[in-house]
Amino acid sequence: MSILKVARIGHPILRAATEPLTRRAFRDPLVQKLIDDMRETLYEHEGVGLAAPQVHEGLRLAVIEIPGSDEGAPAEVPFLVLANPVVTPLGDERESAWEGCLSLPDLRGLVPRHRRVRLEALDRHGKAYSREAEGFFARVIQHECDHLDGHMYVDRMTDMRSLTFIKEFEDHLATEE
Ligand code: NI
């Protein structure tokens, strides 16, 4: 496995269109290696999600893994592959919470998201699955799937004044919520 280079905001790949995975793609060893490398890259950066455009691949593919101890995470989410994902909001409820992104290093901002969503996607073998998610998990799903449509979390912020470096967040804001 390899640790992949992460594209930062400003690189055109983060705003470009992505291609769905074909049925044949799941049998391609290079696609399987890409998934393993994305997992390794996620661990290296201690992130909870990573989308293919962030590692310079224009595919509708993302990975999520939420450790049980992660702050703000109600529940552990074991390593999850999202290929060709479709996200549907469940209900009208929205909530704002802090997000960061490996493509915007050292920054955080308050982002409104749907509180509950349904995720329909294919796993790493091309098998369809469906899951309902809420809270932090639902937020991570929406954040990663946004990357597949060329959106960054800063596009979703309704008040840019909350944008902060992580150091300043920890110094001034971490205890407020
Ligand atoms: Ni991101």
PDB file of C-alpha atoms and ligand atoms in Angstrom, residues 54 101 143-144 147, ligand 1:
ATOM      1  CA  GLN A  54      -8.576  14.453  -3.352  1.00  0.00           C
ATOM      2  CA  CYS A 101     -10.837  18.759   5.092  1.00  0.00           C
ATOM      3  CA  HIS A 143     -18.935  16.088   2.935  1.00  0.00           C
ATOM      4  CA  GLU A 144     -17.324  13.214   0.977  1.00  0.00           C
ATOM      5  CA  HIS A 147     -16.250  16.199  -3.262  1.00  0.00           C
TER       6      HIS A 147
HETATM    7 NI    NI B   1     -12.878  16.948   2.383  1.00  0.00          NI
END
